[in-house]
Amino acid sequence: MKRIKVTFDTWIQLLGMMGVLGGLVFVGLEMRQSQTIAVAGQTQARWQMLADFQLAQMEDQVIGRRLLAESTLNDIDPRSLNEDEYELFSMIHQWRMISIQNVYQQREMGLLPDDVWEQVRGRIESQWQNCHLRRFFEGVIPSLQTFIQSLPEECVSEYPK
């Protein structure tokens, strides 16, 4: 077996190339993280714009304050509301869907801690269990639709007296 001699210069060049490759990998990972953060920022900005539009329509609504003071919105039977109350009730739930979609997309991007997701998941399930609120889930982003389809189908359509 023939022994190959490697000079000191060759070792230095090899270590230098490994350092350059390691640096490139690090830069690539940093760029990927920066892109994820930029996409998340754009997503947040879009959802915030929609939420601001919804909230602007609800400003100074006495009905909204009364609805919120009486009970949680999930417990309100929409059939008991007059036309103005129902319109505001719908706006509030549309705003909730905007918020849920934003949080869901952040979850998909890996930007939401598990404990926060569990809290949001509970809220989604609570709203999905109410038959009267299911219509607000129509038109949500496809990935959220897929998640919703994994939830139990049964729902509560009657409210306690």
CSV table of C-alpha atoms in Angstrom, one decimal:
chain,number,residue,atom,x,y,z
A,1,MET,CA,0.0,0.0,0.0
A,2,LYS,CA,1.4,3.3,-1.1
A,3,ARG,CA,1.4,6.1,1.5
A,4,ILE,CA,0.2,9.5,0.3
A,5,LYS,CA,1.8,12.5,1.8
A,6,VAL,CA,-0.4,15.5,2.4
A,7,THR,CA,1.3,18.8,2.9
A,8,PHE,CA,0.5,21.4,5.5
A,9,ASP,CA,-0.8,23.7,2.7
A,10,THR,CA,-3.3,21.1,1.5
A,11,TRP,CA,-4.7,20.7,5.1
A,12,ILE,CA,-5.1,24.5,5.4
A,13,GLN,CA,-6.9,24.6,2.0
A,14,LEU,CA,-9.2,21.8,3.1
A,15,LEU,CA,-10.1,23.5,6.3
A,16,GLY,CA,-10.6,26.7,4.5
A,17,MET,CA,-13.1,25.1,2.0
A,18,MET,CA,-14.9,23.5,4.9
A,19,GLY,CA,-15.2,26.9,6.6
A,20,VAL,CA,-16.6,28.4,3.4
A,21,LEU,CA,-19.1,25.6,3.0
A,22,GLY,CA,-20.2,26.0,6.6
A,23,GLY,CA,-20.6,29.7,6.2
A,24,LEU,CA,-22.7,29.2,3.1
A,25,VAL,CA,-25.0,26.8,4.9
A,26,PHE,CA,-25.4,29.3,7.8
A,27,VAL,CA,-26.2,32.1,5.4
A,28,GLY,CA,-28.7,29.9,3.6
A,29,LEU,CA,-30.5,29.1,6.9
A,30,GLU,CA,-30.5,32.8,7.8
A,31,MET,CA,-32.0,33.7,4.4
A,32,ARG,CA,-34.7,31.1,4.9
A,33,GLN,CA,-35.6,32.4,8.3
A,34,SER,CA,-35.6,36.0,7.0
A,35,GLN,CA,-38.0,34.9,4.2
A,36,THR,CA,-40.3,33.2,6.7
A,37,ILE,CA,-40.4,36.3,8.9
A,38,ALA,CA,-41.1,38.5,5.8
A,39,VAL,CA,-43.9,36.3,4.6
A,40,ALA,CA,-45.4,36.2,8.1
A,41,GLY,CA,-45.2,40.0,8.3
A,42,GLN,CA,-47.0,40.3,5.0
A,43,THR,CA,-49.6,37.8,6.1
A,44,GLN,CA,-50.1,39.7,9.3
A,45,ALA,CA,-50.4,43.0,7.5
A,46,ARG,CA,-53.1,41.6,5.1
A,47,TRP,CA,-55.2,40.2,8.0
A,48,GLN,CA,-54.8,43.3,10.0
A,49,MET,CA,-56.1,45.4,7.1
A,50,LEU,CA,-59.2,43.2,6.9
A,51,ALA,CA,-59.7,43.3,10.7
A,52,ASP,CA,-59.3,47.1,10.7
A,53,PHE,CA,-62.0,47.4,8.0
A,54,GLN,CA,-64.4,45.2,10.0
A,55,LEU,CA,-63.7,47.0,13.3
A,56,ALA,CA,-64.2,50.4,11.7
A,57,GLN,CA,-67.8,49.4,10.8
A,58,MET,CA,-68.5,48.5,14.4
A,59,GLU,CA,-67.2,51.7,16.1
A,60,ASP,CA,-69.7,53.5,18.4
A,61,GLN,CA,-72.2,50.7,18.1
A,62,VAL,CA,-74.3,50.6,21.3
A,63,ILE,CA,-75.7,47.3,20.2
A,64,GLY,CA,-72.3,45.7,20.2
A,65,ARG,CA,-71.6,46.8,23.7
A,66,ARG,CA,-75.0,45.4,24.8
A,67,LEU,CA,-74.4,42.1,23.0
A,68,LEU,CA,-71.0,41.7,24.7
A,69,ALA,CA,-72.3,42.7,28.1
A,70,GLU,CA,-75.1,40.2,28.1
A,71,SER,CA,-73.2,37.1,27.4
A,72,THR,CA,-70.5,35.5,25.3
A,73,LEU,CA,-71.2,35.8,21.6
A,74,ASN,CA,-71.1,32.0,21.2
A,75,ASP,CA,-74.1,31.7,23.6
A,76,ILE,CA,-76.3,34.2,21.8
A,77,ASP,CA,-79.1,32.7,19.7
A,78,PRO,CA,-79.0,34.8,16.5
A,79,ARG,CA,-82.7,34.1,15.9
A,80,SER,CA,-83.4,36.3,19.0
A,81,LEU,CA,-81.7,39.3,17.5
A,82,ASN,CA,-83.3,42.2,15.7
A,83,GLU,CA,-81.9,43.2,12.3
A,84,ASP,CA,-79.4,45.7,13.6
A,85,GLU,CA,-78.2,43.4,16.3
A,86,TYR,CA,-77.9,40.5,13.8
A,87,GLU,CA,-75.8,42.6,11.4
A,88,LEU,CA,-73.4,43.5,14.1
A,89,PHE,CA,-73.4,39.9,15.4
A,90,SER,CA,-72.3,38.9,11.9
A,91,MET,CA,-69.6,41.5,11.7
A,92,ILE,CA,-68.1,40.4,15.0
A,93,HIS,CA,-68.0,36.8,13.8
A,94,GLN,CA,-66.5,37.8,10.5
A,95,TRP,CA,-63.8,39.6,12.4
A,96,ARG,CA,-63.3,36.5,14.5
A,97,MET,CA,-62.8,34.4,11.3
A,98,ILE,CA,-60.2,36.9,10.1
A,99,SER,CA,-58.3,36.6,13.4
A,100,ILE,CA,-58.6,32.8,13.4
A,101,GLN,CA,-57.2,32.6,9.8
A,102,ASN,CA,-54.3,34.8,10.7
A,103,VAL,CA,-53.4,32.7,13.7
A,104,TYR,CA,-53.8,29.5,11.7
A,105,GLN,CA,-51.4,30.7,9.0
A,106,GLN,CA,-48.9,31.7,11.7
A,107,ARG,CA,-49.2,28.2,13.1
A,108,GLU,CA,-48.6,26.7,9.7
A,109,MET,CA,-45.4,28.8,9.3
A,110,GLY,CA,-44.2,27.6,12.6
A,111,LEU,CA,-44.4,31.0,14.3
A,112,LEU,CA,-47.0,30.1,17.0
A,113,PRO,CA,-46.1,28.3,20.2
A,114,ASP,CA,-47.9,25.1,21.0
A,115,ASP,CA,-49.7,26.5,24.1
A,116,VAL,CA,-51.1,29.4,22.2
A,117,TRP,CA,-52.2,27.1,19.4
A,118,GLU,CA,-54.0,24.9,21.9
A,119,GLN,CA,-55.9,27.9,23.2
A,120,VAL,CA,-56.9,29.0,19.6
A,121,ARG,CA,-57.8,25.4,18.7
A,122,GLY,CA,-60.2,25.4,21.7
A,123,ARG,CA,-61.8,28.6,20.4
A,124,ILE,CA,-62.2,27.2,16.9
A,125,GLU,CA,-63.8,24.0,18.2
A,126,SER,CA,-66.1,26.0,20.5
A,127,GLN,CA,-67.3,28.1,17.5
A,128,TRP,CA,-67.5,25.1,15.2
A,129,GLN,CA,-69.8,23.2,17.7
A,130,ASN,CA,-72.4,26.0,17.4
A,131,CYS,CA,-74.5,25.3,14.4
A,132,HIS,CA,-75.5,28.9,14.0
A,133,LEU,CA,-71.9,30.0,13.7
A,134,ARG,CA,-70.8,27.4,11.1
A,135,ARG,CA,-71.7,29.6,8.2
A,136,PHE,CA,-68.8,32.0,9.2
A,137,PHE,CA,-66.3,29.2,8.4
A,138,GLU,CA,-67.4,29.2,4.7
A,139,GLY,CA,-64.7,30.8,2.6
A,140,VAL,CA,-61.8,30.5,5.0
A,141,ILE,CA,-58.4,29.6,3.6
A,142,PRO,CA,-58.2,26.0,2.2
A,143,SER,CA,-55.7,24.7,4.9
A,144,LEU,CA,-58.1,25.9,7.6
A,145,GLN,CA,-61.0,24.2,5.8
A,146,THR,CA,-59.0,21.0,5.9
A,147,PHE,CA,-58.5,21.4,9.6
A,148,ILE,CA,-62.2,22.1,10.2
A,149,GLN,CA,-63.1,19.0,8.3
A,150,SER,CA,-61.2,17.0,10.9
A,151,LEU,CA,-63.4,18.3,13.7
A,152,PRO,CA,-66.4,16.4,15.0
A,153,GLU,CA,-69.5,17.0,12.8
A,154,GLU,CA,-72.1,17.2,15.6
A,155,CYS,CA,-73.2,20.7,16.7
A,156,VAL,CA,-75.5,22.4,19.1
A,157,SER,CA,-78.4,24.2,17.5
A,158,GLU,CA,-80.5,24.9,20.6
A,159,TYR,CA,-79.6,27.3,23.3
A,160,PRO,CA,-80.4,27.0,27.0
A,161,LYS,CA,-83.4,28.9,28.1
